Amino acid sequence: MHHIEVTINGVLRRAEVPPETTLLSALRDSWGLTGSKLGCDVGDCGACTVLVDGLSVNACLLLAVQADGREVVTIEGLSGFEYLHPLQAAFERLSSYQCGFCAPGMIISAKALLDENPAPTELEIREALAGNLCRCTGYTKVVDAITEVCRDHANAVGVEESA
Amino acid sequence: MKRPGRGIACMWYPIGFTVAANPSSAVVKVNEDGTATLLTGTVEVGQGSLTVLGQIAAQELGISADDVHVVSADTDTTPMDTGAIASRTTFVTGNAVRLAAAEAKSILFEVASEMLGVETEELEAADHKIRSKTFPDKQVALAEVAVRAQIVRGRPPLGSASFNPPTVAMDPETGQGKPFATYVYATQIAEVEVDDETGEVEVLRICAAHDSGTTINPALAEGQIEGGIAMGIGMALEEEILFDAEGGQVNPNLTNYLIPTSLDMPKIEVDIVQSYDPVGPFGAKGVGEPTLVPTMPAILNAIYDAVGVRIADLPATAEKILMAIKEKERAEVKQLGSA
């Protein structure tokens, strides 16, 4: 067993895990954070995408011990009881979710992109989502939602600058 | 060289099959606070049917969709439903929901009729109220009627109903009948580029016009159409289950059974063509399966338009297209030689 300490959504969490435990099972089983989904478990579908030190990774491919001492952000870290992250709000507003199973990973991938590049082109958005498979939506409304968040952000920045 | 091509395909699709009985049932109860609870056996698998069913109940009761709590897919507690199959949920389950809500509403109308001194036929439910159609100022809050129905009249406002699509049996002599309750129609146009040196196809754009009756939730219908087109593109160009000699699947992973990613999906333009079905709930028909039916033939027609080869064996992989182009070129050379 290994003792690990991971900062998850700003909170330091500890667990004792066998060495083969993935970060995804630690999140879901040790810490009860079931927002990150177990889809393929081999890094193909992206439903388990989380941020580790700001980079989007498949939590099913990272061992929990590799996350020891790092900062992890999951879908649960984006919203609270009173508010939604702008990406979540846009996904909801534009009906970008259908079954919703891919959505936590999609939103984390989109956040990783926007943290890096707040004004991506449509191709850059599609490239950022290429590791997140979706069988319901055809990605159209997902791309629309992310585009809308970028536009709102650009408008807000424009207002700040002109003020 | 990349060669552009356009293809078009049309389809019709039957909704509400009747090969066997095809019933759905629903229970609607109106609560003391003017909200409602809907029990349905159908399953939500990402198509948005529970939202649509909640909207149907809300429309019938004159309340908002947010006020309908939908309880679904639990064989211990929810009433029977044939299933989330055959593009039937909006049409068949939707009708059961509408009838159940109407039954609950009729109890509310009887009670409101006494409260307002207005005949039940003269009443309508709208905006969380029950009111006179002619004199809308004669109104009472739906919640108030619900409470009175329960604690004064002893008639809790609830309804249960089932719906089995109406049909006419096929005549064995003439082959005539009405095997399905209704039909939906669609046309899709695909714009592609085919590389005639590699056989690779890139789908650049798909335009889709779908008649689904009167659409209850246009955003969800659009989403289903876009998703169906994604499945259709996968089926047309890349998706194939491969078996070995023993019947085992050779490509059981998403790395070798490829489905379209965000990069494979082209621009999709959806046009929802409104019509009215007299049997469907509020004129609606269905969306599900028909969404991907025209996608494959439209793409295959576009490939033919681009490079002049007909692919009749899906998926139309680059290898198959390149072989067909080579064969066509050989046949043309042969013809020239003999001439």
Short mmCIF file of C-alpha atoms in Angstrom, two decimals:
data_model
loop_
_atom_site.label_atom_id
_atom_site.label_comp_id
_atom_site.label_asym_id
_atom_site.label_seq_id
_atom_site.Cartn_x
_atom_site.Cartn_y
_atom_site.Cartn_z
CA MET A 1 0.00 0.00 0.00
CA HIS A 2 1.13 3.52 -0.75
CA HIS A 3 0.22 6.64 1.10
CA ILE A 4 -0.65 9.49 -1.30
CA GLU A 5 -1.55 13.11 -0.77
CA VAL A 6 -3.23 14.91 -3.64
CA THR A 7 -4.70 18.40 -3.73
CA ILE A 8 -8.07 17.88 -5.36
CA ASN A 9 -10.12 20.95 -6.26
CA GLY A 10 -8.11 22.91 -3.69
CA VAL A 11 -8.56 20.41 -0.84
CA LEU A 12 -5.70 18.20 0.34
CA ARG A 13 -6.87 14.58 0.33
CA ARG A 14 -5.08 11.46 1.52
CA ALA A 15 -5.48 7.78 0.74
CA GLU A 16 -3.79 4.43 1.12
CA VAL A 17 -3.82 2.71 -2.27
CA PRO A 18 -2.33 -0.41 -3.86
CA PRO A 19 0.34 0.55 -6.42
CA GLU A 20 -1.77 -0.41 -9.46
CA THR A 21 -4.63 1.96 -8.51
CA THR A 22 -5.34 4.51 -11.22
CA LEU A 23 -6.01 8.13 -10.39
CA LEU A 24 -9.54 7.54 -11.71
CA SER A 25 -10.28 4.75 -9.23
CA ALA A 26 -8.75 6.76 -6.41
CA LEU A 27 -11.00 9.70 -7.32
CA ARG A 28 -14.14 7.59 -7.63
CA ASP A 29 -13.60 4.88 -5.01
CA SER A 30 -11.33 6.46 -2.36
CA TRP A 31 -12.68 9.99 -2.44
CA GLY A 32 -16.21 9.51 -3.84
CA LEU A 33 -15.72 11.99 -6.69
CA THR A 34 -17.77 10.20 -9.33
CA GLY A 35 -18.03 13.13 -11.76
CA SER A 36 -15.07 11.78 -13.73
CA LYS A 37 -16.50 8.84 -15.67
CA LEU A 38 -15.11 5.37 -16.28
CA GLY A 39 -15.70 4.72 -19.98
CA CYS A 40 -13.14 2.55 -21.76
CA ASP A 41 -10.49 2.40 -18.98
CA VAL A 42 -7.72 2.34 -21.64
CA GLY A 43 -7.39 6.02 -22.57
CA ASP A 44 -9.52 5.96 -25.74
CA CYS A 45 -12.72 7.78 -24.80
CA GLY A 46 -11.71 10.73 -22.59
CA ALA A 47 -14.70 10.46 -20.22
CA CYS A 48 -12.26 10.49 -17.27
CA THR A 49 -10.36 13.65 -18.31
CA VAL A 50 -9.07 15.71 -15.36
CA LEU A 51 -6.52 18.47 -14.97
CA VAL A 52 -3.23 17.51 -13.31
CA ASP A 53 -1.08 20.58 -12.62
CA GLY A 54 -3.17 22.37 -15.26
CA LEU A 55 -2.76 19.78 -18.02
CA SER A 56 -5.64 17.61 -19.23
CA VAL A 57 -4.94 13.92 -18.73
CA ASN A 58 -6.90 10.67 -18.85
CA ALA A 59 -7.26 9.76 -15.18
CA CYS A 60 -7.57 6.09 -16.18
CA LEU A 61 -3.99 6.14 -17.56
CA LEU A 62 -2.32 7.89 -14.64
CA LEU A 63 -1.47 5.89 -11.54
CA ALA A 64 -2.70 7.40 -8.31
CA VAL A 65 0.87 7.33 -6.96
CA GLN A 66 1.96 9.46 -9.95
CA ALA A 67 -0.51 12.11 -8.79
CA ASP A 68 1.05 12.19 -5.31
CA GLY A 69 1.89 15.78 -4.37
CA ARG A 70 0.17 17.24 -7.43
CA GLU A 71 -2.86 19.46 -7.98
CA VAL A 72 -5.88 17.82 -9.59
CA VAL A 73 -9.01 19.56 -10.81
CA THR A 74 -12.10 17.45 -11.56
CA ILE A 75 -15.53 18.46 -12.85
CA GLU A 76 -16.65 18.82 -9.21
CA GLY A 77 -14.11 21.63 -8.80
CA LEU A 78 -15.75 23.82 -11.44
CA SER A 79 -19.09 24.53 -9.80
CA GLY A 80 -20.64 25.03 -6.43
CA PHE A 81 -24.20 24.83 -5.08
CA GLU A 82 -24.83 28.43 -6.13
CA TYR A 83 -23.02 28.74 -9.44
CA LEU A 84 -21.94 26.93 -12.58
CA HIS A 85 -18.69 27.40 -14.48
CA PRO A 86 -19.36 29.44 -17.67
CA LEU A 87 -18.63 26.31 -19.73
CA GLN A 88 -21.19 24.28 -17.78
CA ALA A 89 -23.74 27.10 -18.08
CA ALA A 90 -23.19 27.33 -21.85
CA PHE A 91 -23.46 23.54 -22.27
CA GLU A 92 -26.76 23.66 -20.40
CA ARG A 93 -28.08 26.68 -22.26
CA LEU A 94 -27.35 25.26 -25.72
CA SER A 95 -28.49 21.68 -24.92
CA SER A 96 -24.95 20.48 -25.61
CA TYR A 97 -25.45 17.53 -23.27
CA GLN A 98 -27.46 14.57 -24.39
CA CYS A 99 -26.78 11.45 -22.31
CA GLY A 100 -24.10 13.53 -20.60
CA PHE A 101 -21.62 10.72 -19.98
CA CYS A 102 -18.86 12.42 -22.02
CA ALA A 103 -19.66 15.89 -20.70
CA PRO A 104 -17.39 16.03 -17.60
CA GLY A 105 -14.38 15.08 -19.74
CA MET A 106 -15.44 17.42 -22.56
CA ILE A 107 -15.76 20.35 -20.17
CA ILE A 108 -12.40 19.66 -18.53
CA SER A 109 -10.73 19.43 -21.95
CA ALA A 110 -12.37 22.70 -22.96
CA LYS A 111 -11.22 24.33 -19.72
CA ALA A 112 -7.64 23.16 -20.36
CA LEU A 113 -7.83 24.72 -23.82
CA LEU A 114 -9.31 28.03 -22.67
CA ASP A 115 -6.84 28.32 -19.75
CA GLU A 116 -4.08 28.12 -22.35
CA ASN A 117 -5.77 29.95 -25.22
CA PRO A 118 -8.83 32.11 -24.46
CA ALA A 119 -9.50 32.83 -28.14
CA PRO A 120 -9.18 29.54 -30.02
CA THR A 121 -10.30 28.98 -33.62
CA GLU A 122 -12.97 26.36 -34.34
CA LEU A 123 -10.24 23.98 -35.52
CA GLU A 124 -8.33 24.49 -32.26
CA ILE A 125 -11.51 23.73 -30.30
CA ARG A 126 -12.10 20.57 -32.34
CA GLU A 127 -8.45 19.53 -31.85
CA ALA A 128 -8.74 20.03 -28.09
CA LEU A 129 -11.83 17.79 -28.02
CA ALA A 130 -10.44 15.09 -30.32
CA GLY A 131 -9.64 12.84 -27.36
CA ASN A 132 -13.20 13.03 -25.99
CA LEU A 133 -15.55 10.70 -27.83
CA CYS A 134 -19.28 11.41 -27.95
CA ARG A 135 -21.92 9.16 -29.49
CA CYS A 136 -24.98 11.39 -28.98
CA THR A 137 -24.33 14.94 -30.10
CA GLY A 138 -22.17 14.94 -33.23
CA TYR A 139 -20.11 17.55 -31.30
CA THR A 140 -21.93 20.45 -33.04
CA LYS A 141 -23.54 21.98 -29.95
CA VAL A 142 -20.45 21.21 -27.85
CA VAL A 143 -18.30 23.30 -30.20
CA ASP A 144 -21.05 25.96 -30.26
CA ALA A 145 -21.07 26.18 -26.44
CA ILE A 146 -17.28 26.57 -26.20
CA THR A 147 -17.34 29.18 -28.98
CA GLU A 148 -20.01 31.11 -27.08
CA VAL A 149 -17.94 31.09 -23.86
CA CYS A 150 -14.94 32.45 -25.82
CA ARG A 151 -17.10 35.19 -27.32
CA ASP A 152 -18.55 36.16 -23.91
CA HIS A 153 -15.02 36.21 -22.47
CA ALA A 154 -13.74 38.38 -25.34
CA ASN A 155 -16.67 40.78 -24.85
CA ALA A 156 -16.06 40.97 -21.10
CA VAL A 157 -12.35 41.66 -21.64
CA GLY A 158 -13.25 44.29 -24.26
CA VAL A 159 -15.58 46.02 -21.79
CA GLU A 160 -12.88 46.00 -19.11
CA GLU A 161 -10.29 47.45 -21.48
CA SER A 162 -12.56 50.22 -22.76
CA ALA A 163 -13.61 51.13 -19.19
CA MET B 1 -5.98 15.38 -56.56
CA LYS B 2 -8.87 16.22 -54.26
CA ARG B 3 -12.15 16.09 -56.14
CA PRO B 4 -15.32 17.69 -54.80
CA GLY B 5 -18.69 15.97 -54.91
CA ARG B 6 -22.23 16.44 -53.74
CA GLY B 7 -24.86 13.81 -53.04
CA ILE B 8 -28.45 13.84 -51.95
CA ALA B 9 -30.65 11.21 -50.32
CA CYS B 10 -34.26 11.12 -49.19
CA MET B 11 -36.03 8.73 -46.87
CA TRP B 12 -39.27 7.91 -45.16
CA TYR B 13 -39.44 6.02 -41.90
CA PRO B 14 -42.36 4.42 -40.06
CA ILE B 15 -43.18 5.41 -36.46
CA GLY B 16 -45.33 3.34 -34.12
CA PHE B 17 -44.87 -0.24 -35.32
CA THR B 18 -47.69 -2.68 -35.02
CA VAL B 19 -46.18 -6.06 -35.88
CA ALA B 20 -46.95 -6.88 -32.26
CA ALA B 21 -48.77 -4.86 -29.61
CA ASN B 22 -46.79 -1.67 -29.00
CA PRO B 23 -48.21 -0.06 -25.88
CA SER B 24 -46.89 2.56 -23.50
CA SER B 25 -48.49 3.61 -20.24
CA ALA B 26 -48.06 6.51 -17.89
CA VAL B 27 -49.27 7.84 -14.55
CA VAL B 28 -49.57 11.54 -13.80
CA LYS B 29 -50.40 12.96 -10.39
CA VAL B 30 -50.90 16.62 -9.65
CA ASN B 31 -49.43 17.67 -6.31
CA GLU B 32 -50.76 20.11 -3.72
CA ASP B 33 -48.27 22.81 -4.77
CA GLY B 34 -49.36 22.75 -8.40
CA THR B 35 -46.43 20.63 -9.56
CA ALA B 36 -46.91 17.22 -11.12
CA THR B 37 -45.19 13.86 -10.96
CA LEU B 38 -44.99 11.69 -14.07
CA LEU B 39 -44.30 7.96 -13.92
CA THR B 40 -43.12 6.36 -17.16
CA GLY B 41 -41.43 3.06 -17.90
CA THR B 42 -39.35 4.43 -20.75
CA VAL B 43 -35.58 4.80 -20.59
CA GLU B 44 -33.57 7.95 -21.23
CA VAL B 45 -30.45 7.12 -23.24
CA GLY B 46 -29.35 10.61 -24.21
CA GLN B 47 -32.09 11.45 -26.66
CA GLY B 48 -33.87 13.79 -24.27
CA SER B 49 -37.12 11.84 -24.12
CA LEU B 50 -37.74 12.49 -20.43
CA THR B 51 -37.53 16.24 -21.07
CA VAL B 52 -40.00 15.91 -23.94
CA LEU B 53 -42.38 13.73 -21.90
CA GLY B 54 -42.23 16.24 -19.04
CA GLN B 55 -43.03 19.01 -21.53
CA ILE B 56 -46.03 17.08 -22.86
CA ALA B 57 -47.45 16.60 -19.34
CA ALA B 58 -46.75 20.27 -18.56
CA GLN B 59 -48.47 21.48 -21.72
CA GLU B 60 -51.58 19.41 -21.01
CA LEU B 61 -51.74 20.66 -17.41
CA GLY B 62 -50.86 24.28 -18.16
CA ILE B 63 -47.79 24.29 -15.91
CA SER B 64 -44.10 24.70 -16.72
CA ALA B 65 -41.87 21.78 -17.64
CA ASP B 66 -39.68 22.55 -14.60
CA ASP B 67 -42.68 21.69 -12.44
CA VAL B 68 -42.96 18.13 -13.72
CA HIS B 69 -40.91 15.59 -11.81
CA VAL B 70 -40.30 12.62 -14.12
CA VAL B 71 -39.75 9.19 -12.55
CA SER B 72 -38.67 6.66 -15.14
CA ALA B 73 -37.47 3.18 -15.95
CA ASP B 74 -37.97 1.31 -12.70
CA THR B 75 -39.92 -1.93 -13.16
CA ASP B 76 -40.77 -1.91 -9.43
CA THR B 77 -42.63 1.37 -9.61
CA THR B 78 -43.17 2.72 -13.14
CA PRO B 79 -45.88 1.54 -15.53
CA MET B 80 -45.17 -0.64 -18.54
CA ASP B 81 -43.51 0.75 -21.65
CA THR B 82 -42.49 -1.20 -24.76
CA GLY B 83 -39.13 0.54 -24.73
CA ALA B 84 -36.86 3.30 -25.99
CA ILE B 85 -36.80 1.69 -29.43
CA ALA B 86 -38.19 2.15 -32.95
CA SER B 87 -38.24 5.96 -32.67
CA ARG B 88 -41.51 5.55 -30.78
CA THR B 89 -41.06 7.35 -27.46
CA THR B 90 -42.36 10.82 -28.33
CA PHE B 91 -45.20 9.39 -30.41
CA VAL B 92 -46.38 6.39 -28.34
CA THR B 93 -45.21 7.18 -24.79
CA GLY B 94 -45.95 10.85 -25.41
CA ASN B 95 -49.55 10.01 -26.19
CA ALA B 96 -49.86 7.89 -23.03
CA VAL B 97 -48.47 10.79 -20.99
CA ARG B 98 -50.82 13.25 -22.61
CA LEU B 99 -53.85 11.02 -21.94
CA ALA B 100 -52.81 10.44 -18.30
CA ALA B 101 -52.33 14.19 -17.77
CA ALA B 102 -55.70 14.84 -19.40
CA GLU B 103 -57.38 12.45 -16.97
CA ALA B 104 -55.82 14.24 -13.98
CA LYS B 105 -56.84 17.55 -15.54
CA SER B 106 -60.46 16.43 -15.94
CA ILE B 107 -60.67 15.89 -12.16
CA LEU B 108 -59.21 19.37 -11.61
CA PHE B 109 -61.74 20.81 -14.09
CA GLU B 110 -64.68 19.24 -12.26
CA VAL B 111 -63.54 20.81 -8.99
CA ALA B 112 -62.65 24.16 -10.60
CA SER B 113 -66.02 24.20 -12.35
CA GLU B 114 -67.76 24.37 -8.95
CA MET B 115 -65.25 26.90 -7.61
CA LEU B 116 -65.64 29.26 -10.59
CA GLY B 117 -69.24 28.53 -11.59
CA VAL B 118 -68.04 27.75 -15.13
CA GLU B 119 -68.90 24.63 -17.15
CA THR B 120 -65.99 22.17 -17.51
CA GLU B 121 -66.10 22.46 -21.32
CA GLU B 122 -65.51 26.19 -20.91
CA LEU B 123 -62.31 25.70 -18.87
CA GLU B 124 -58.67 25.66 -19.89
CA ALA B 125 -55.45 25.04 -17.99
CA ALA B 126 -52.69 27.54 -18.65
CA ASP B 127 -50.07 29.54 -16.79
CA HIS B 128 -50.44 27.44 -13.60
CA LYS B 129 -54.14 28.35 -13.46
CA ILE B 130 -57.49 26.97 -14.45
CA ARG B 131 -59.58 29.63 -16.09
CA SER B 132 -62.57 30.31 -18.29
CA LYS B 133 -61.72 30.29 -21.99
CA THR B 134 -64.11 33.16 -22.64
CA PHE B 135 -63.57 35.17 -19.45
CA PRO B 136 -59.93 34.50 -18.44
CA ASP B 137 -60.37 36.72 -15.38
CA LYS B 138 -62.46 33.90 -13.93
CA GLN B 139 -59.50 31.89 -12.74
CA VAL B 140 -58.11 29.92 -9.85
CA ALA B 141 -54.59 28.70 -9.14
CA LEU B 142 -54.07 25.10 -10.17
CA ALA B 143 -52.45 24.36 -6.79
CA GLU B 144 -55.57 25.59 -4.98
CA VAL B 145 -57.77 23.34 -7.11
CA ALA B 146 -55.46 20.39 -6.45
CA VAL B 147 -55.67 20.89 -2.68
CA ARG B 148 -59.46 21.28 -2.78
CA ALA B 149 -59.80 18.20 -4.99
CA GLN B 150 -57.98 16.17 -2.35
CA ILE B 151 -59.10 17.49 1.02
CA VAL B 152 -62.61 18.76 0.27
CA ARG B 153 -63.84 16.60 -2.60
CA GLY B 154 -61.79 13.51 -1.73
CA ARG B 155 -60.73 13.10 -5.36
CA PRO B 156 -56.94 13.30 -5.65
CA PRO B 157 -56.12 14.60 -9.14
CA LEU B 158 -54.33 11.76 -10.85
CA GLY B 159 -54.57 9.97 -14.15
CA SER B 160 -53.27 6.80 -15.71
CA ALA B 161 -53.47 5.87 -19.35
CA SER B 162 -52.00 3.67 -22.00
CA PHE B 163 -51.65 4.11 -25.74
CA ASN B 164 -51.27 1.50 -28.47
CA PRO B 165 -50.85 2.95 -31.99
CA PRO B 166 -54.00 2.66 -34.12
CA THR B 167 -53.57 0.55 -37.22
CA VAL B 168 -55.49 -1.43 -39.83
CA ALA B 169 -54.54 -5.10 -40.18
CA MET B 170 -52.90 -6.04 -43.46
CA ASP B 171 -55.31 -7.75 -45.86
CA PRO B 172 -53.71 -11.10 -46.87
CA GLU B 173 -55.42 -10.93 -50.28
CA THR B 174 -54.53 -7.38 -51.30
CA GLY B 175 -51.54 -6.68 -49.05
CA GLN B 176 -53.18 -3.40 -48.12
CA GLY B 177 -53.51 -2.00 -44.61
CA LYS B 178 -52.01 0.57 -42.29
CA PRO B 179 -49.04 -1.16 -40.70
CA PHE B 180 -47.66 1.91 -38.97
CA ALA B 181 -49.28 4.76 -37.14
CA THR B 182 -47.40 7.48 -39.01
CA TYR B 183 -44.32 8.22 -41.10
CA VAL B 184 -41.52 10.78 -40.99
CA TYR B 185 -39.58 12.15 -43.96
CA ALA B 186 -36.10 13.59 -44.42
CA THR B 187 -33.58 14.72 -47.00
CA GLN B 188 -29.87 15.14 -46.47
CA ILE B 189 -27.21 16.58 -48.76
CA ALA B 190 -23.54 15.72 -48.32
CA GLU B 191 -20.61 17.69 -49.64
CA VAL B 192 -17.35 15.72 -49.76
CA GLU B 193 -13.82 15.82 -51.09
CA VAL B 194 -12.31 12.56 -52.36
CA ASP B 195 -8.59 12.23 -52.92
CA ASP B 196 -8.37 10.18 -56.13
CA GLU B 197 -4.77 9.14 -55.38
CA THR B 198 -5.49 7.73 -51.90
CA GLY B 199 -9.25 7.12 -51.88
CA GLU B 200 -9.63 9.17 -48.69
CA VAL B 201 -12.95 10.94 -48.16
CA GLU B 202 -13.43 14.10 -46.18
CA VAL B 203 -17.01 15.11 -45.45
CA LEU B 204 -17.10 18.90 -45.59
CA ARG B 205 -20.73 19.66 -44.89
CA ILE B 206 -24.08 17.97 -44.34
CA CYS B 207 -27.41 19.71 -44.68
CA ALA B 208 -30.35 17.88 -43.17
CA ALA B 209 -34.04 18.66 -43.50
CA HIS B 210 -36.27 16.55 -41.26
CA ASP B 211 -40.02 16.40 -40.85
CA SER B 212 -40.83 15.12 -37.36
CA GLY B 213 -44.32 16.52 -37.04
CA THR B 214 -44.63 19.47 -34.67
CA THR B 215 -41.32 19.44 -32.81
CA ILE B 216 -41.81 19.55 -29.05
CA ASN B 217 -38.21 20.47 -28.20
CA PRO B 218 -36.40 21.85 -31.26
CA ALA B 219 -32.97 22.05 -29.54
CA LEU B 220 -33.11 18.38 -28.56
CA ALA B 221 -34.42 17.39 -32.00
CA GLU B 222 -31.50 19.25 -33.61
CA GLY B 223 -29.08 17.54 -31.23
CA GLN B 224 -30.50 14.14 -32.11
CA ILE B 225 -30.25 14.88 -35.83
CA GLU B 226 -26.63 16.07 -35.45
CA GLY B 227 -25.80 12.97 -33.41
CA GLY B 228 -27.53 10.70 -35.92
CA ILE B 229 -25.51 12.25 -38.72
CA ALA B 230 -22.32 11.54 -36.73
CA MET B 231 -23.35 7.87 -36.51
CA GLY B 232 -24.24 7.90 -40.21
CA ILE B 233 -20.81 9.29 -41.14
CA GLY B 234 -19.19 6.59 -39.02
CA MET B 235 -21.29 3.89 -40.67
CA ALA B 236 -20.60 5.28 -44.15
CA LEU B 237 -16.83 5.67 -43.86
CA GLU B 238 -15.18 3.89 -40.96
CA GLU B 239 -17.26 1.75 -38.61
CA GLU B 240 -17.10 -2.01 -39.10
CA ILE B 241 -17.04 -4.90 -36.65
CA LEU B 242 -14.42 -7.39 -37.87
CA PHE B 243 -14.57 -11.07 -36.83
CA ASP B 244 -11.90 -13.75 -36.82
CA ALA B 245 -12.54 -17.34 -37.98
CA GLU B 246 -13.81 -18.34 -34.51
CA GLY B 247 -16.27 -15.49 -34.39
CA GLY B 248 -14.28 -13.35 -31.96
CA GLN B 249 -14.26 -9.63 -32.57
CA VAL B 250 -10.90 -8.51 -33.95
CA ASN B 251 -11.43 -4.82 -33.19
CA PRO B 252 -13.13 -4.52 -29.78
CA ASN B 253 -11.51 -1.20 -28.81
CA LEU B 254 -12.18 2.39 -29.77
CA THR B 255 -8.65 2.54 -31.19
CA ASN B 256 -9.51 -0.01 -33.89
CA TYR B 257 -13.30 0.32 -34.09
CA LEU B 258 -13.28 3.98 -35.03
CA ILE B 259 -16.16 6.33 -34.37
CA PRO B 260 -16.16 9.94 -35.57
CA THR B 261 -14.30 12.41 -33.36
CA SER B 262 -14.78 16.17 -33.21
CA LEU B 263 -12.21 16.46 -36.01
CA ASP B 264 -14.10 14.08 -38.31
CA MET B 265 -17.37 15.93 -38.01
CA PRO B 266 -18.19 18.48 -40.68
CA LYS B 267 -20.37 21.52 -40.51
CA ILE B 268 -23.95 20.36 -40.04
CA GLU B 269 -26.93 22.49 -40.95
CA VAL B 270 -30.28 21.30 -39.63
CA ASP B 271 -33.62 22.42 -40.98
CA ILE B 272 -36.60 21.22 -38.99
CA VAL B 273 -39.61 21.10 -41.26
CA GLN B 274 -42.74 21.56 -39.20
CA SER B 275 -45.87 19.55 -39.94
CA TYR B 276 -48.79 18.33 -37.83
CA ASP B 277 -49.67 14.73 -37.15
CA PRO B 278 -53.30 14.38 -36.06
CA VAL B 279 -52.55 11.33 -33.87
CA GLY B 280 -49.20 12.41 -32.38
CA PRO B 281 -49.07 14.29 -29.06
CA PHE B 282 -49.49 17.97 -29.93
CA GLY B 283 -48.81 17.03 -33.56
CA ALA B 284 -45.40 15.40 -32.91
CA LYS B 285 -44.03 12.30 -34.60
CA GLY B 286 -40.47 11.12 -33.86
CA VAL B 287 -36.81 11.87 -34.49
CA GLY B 288 -34.45 9.05 -33.41
CA GLU B 289 -33.42 6.44 -35.97
CA PRO B 290 -34.44 8.32 -39.14
CA THR B 291 -31.67 10.86 -38.49
CA LEU B 292 -28.93 8.60 -39.87
CA VAL B 293 -30.88 6.84 -42.61
CA PRO B 294 -30.15 9.37 -45.42
CA THR B 295 -26.58 10.15 -44.27
CA MET B 296 -24.91 7.09 -45.82
CA PRO B 297 -26.58 7.21 -49.26
CA ALA B 298 -25.99 10.97 -49.45
CA ILE B 299 -22.25 10.44 -48.77
CA LEU B 300 -22.03 7.52 -51.21
CA ASN B 301 -23.78 9.57 -53.89
CA ALA B 302 -21.34 12.41 -53.21
CA ILE B 303 -18.40 10.00 -53.63
CA TYR B 304 -19.88 8.92 -56.98
CA ASP B 305 -20.27 12.57 -57.97
CA ALA B 306 -16.62 13.23 -57.04
CA VAL B 307 -14.80 10.25 -58.55
CA GLY B 308 -17.42 8.28 -60.48
CA VAL B 309 -17.37 5.06 -58.46
CA ARG B 310 -20.26 3.30 -56.74
CA ILE B 311 -19.43 1.73 -53.39
CA ALA B 312 -22.06 -0.82 -52.37
CA ASP B 313 -20.27 -2.35 -49.39
CA LEU B 314 -20.03 -0.29 -46.21
CA PRO B 315 -17.93 1.22 -44.82
CA ALA B 316 -16.59 3.03 -47.88
CA THR B 317 -12.97 2.92 -46.74
CA ALA B 318 -10.14 4.61 -48.61
CA GLU B 319 -8.93 1.16 -49.78
CA LYS B 320 -12.28 0.24 -51.31
CA ILE B 321 -12.64 3.59 -53.02
CA LEU B 322 -9.08 3.52 -54.39
CA MET B 323 -9.57 -0.03 -55.72
CA ALA B 324 -12.81 1.02 -57.40
CA ILE B 325 -11.10 4.06 -58.96
CA LYS B 326 -8.24 1.84 -60.26
CA GLU B 327 -10.74 -0.67 -61.67
CA LYS B 328 -12.66 2.09 -63.38
CA GLU B 329 -9.44 3.46 -64.92
CA ARG B 330 -8.44 -0.01 -66.16
CA ALA B 331 -11.88 -0.50 -67.72
CA GLU B 332 -11.60 2.88 -69.45
CA VAL B 333 -8.11 2.05 -70.82
CA LYS B 334 -9.40 -1.31 -72.05
CA GLN B 335 -12.32 0.37 -73.79
CA LEU B 336 -9.97 2.86 -75.45
CA GLY B 337 -7.72 -0.04 -76.57
CA SER B 338 -10.58 -1.97 -78.15
CA ALA B 339 -11.93 1.08 -79.93
#
